[in-house]
Amino acid sequence: MQRFAAHHSSQPRRQEPKFQRIWRQSGELRARRAAYTAATELTPWSGRDLDIIIAPLDGKFRGGENEYQRLIELYNLPNEFVWERERGVTHSFGHQLGEDGLETLWMHFLAEIPGSNTPDRQPEWLKWGFVLTWLPKVATSSAAVQDSAYTVSLIVFQPPVETMDHLVRLVRSSNWMDATVDPYVLVDIALVSWYHRIDKVAWQVTKLIRTDEEDVFRRVQLLRSKEFSVADLDLHRLHTSLKNAIFMLEGLDAAIRLVELALLEHESPRRRRGQVWENTHRLLRHRGELFQSTKLRTVSSQARVKNSIDLAFHINTAYDSRVNLDNSRSVRLISIVGMVFIPFSAITSIFGTQFFTPEAQHMNVNPDFWVLWVIAIPMTITILAVWQVSEHDSLKFWRPDLASPALARWWITSGSIGQRVTESVTLEDATELRDLRQPPQTV
């Protein structure tokens, strides 16, 4: 057993392929497929009818900058496409023309996936690239370009699983030639597969928002209780759900923009107008409506999570008010008990002074006992007066109707502006200023 383990561990580990290539040629019965571990093993486009390469994310991936640079030179990737990844754009759609009818179309996709397994729900980012190139098989004249099929080449950088499944299914199907008649069939595949992924993420965002909403509503029902768990709301989680909805809307707006630009380019006079073109154009419009549907649902989810956040703050406020009310009741009870014993305390304090001297038969009162009242009564009156003045000022501050602001009135007679009159009225009387047709009566 030890010899077998030692022999097994000494074998070199097989490297996982980084690149996959699948192609189809007219006249062949089925598609062909190959895998490569490095960019140096790849070969240029060789004029196959349909040639697709699946590569890691464009940029400095695990192979390093040299391998990505080789891809740029080998497949003539547009400079704008390379620059967009360096800038981290949310979405992009580009199209350029080359020699002999060569056309290149590229797109960048970006979406946020909320992390439901982590306590703080920190999101992850899903991004991938799409570069499509097609060349007429006969490019001797413009008429030949319009009447001929194309050799189509596609390179996708770290596409979603849905995109890979759709591409493989197309290449293996019997109608794969539709992509050589109208290359926008591949654009439609990219958009519909992206919709499937985005729609799943949108439902995930909605599910998380529904969970937060149910938690908030459950706490509303327990608001009458004094448990601290009522106000123990995770506001950070609520704000993270709102952030996920905002990012989701950003991705949906970007996808809708991609569909609009694809439709605009697809309507170019250079395109062949046949059944394949018509079906593809209708499908592109349908993809736009799908993204719009998901956007409407996400907008509703965003409004719901905003309502949950507002309700959460109201729950905390109501809970604090209830706690303060209970505390004020306790203070009031203590005050009432204190007021009950104040007379007894006052009597015991007075009789505990040196103004009273107990003797065997009776109690002698000091002749200077009047000094106590001469000092206590004016001090009590002064305190009551200060309290009354402060209460009056406070009432005047909170009731503006006690003041009488001066309001100005203007009127117009016979096309001329009359003289302004300043009157001292209350705010309730200001409603009469709505009718300015009659000047005020002067005495």
PDB file of C-alpha atoms in Angstrom, residues 66 75 190 194 302-303 309 325 352:
ATOM      1  CA  ASN A  66       1.766  37.498 -21.622  1.00  0.00           C
ATOM      2  CA  TYR A  75      -7.439  37.110 -32.597  1.00  0.00           C
ATOM      3  CA  ALA A 190     -25.590  35.741 -25.276  1.00  0.00           C
ATOM      4  CA  TRP A 194     -27.559  36.388 -19.626  1.00  0.00           C
ATOM      5  CA  GLN A 302     -36.645  47.971  -4.055  1.00  0.00           C
ATOM      6  CA  ALA A 303     -39.770  49.836  -2.934  1.00  0.00           C
ATOM      7  CA  ILE A 309     -36.288  50.156   6.380  1.00  0.00           C
ATOM      8  CA  LEU A 325     -43.328  55.859  28.875  1.00  0.00           C
ATOM      9  CA  GLY A 352     -36.395  68.758  64.540  1.00  0.00           C
TER      10      GLY A 352
END
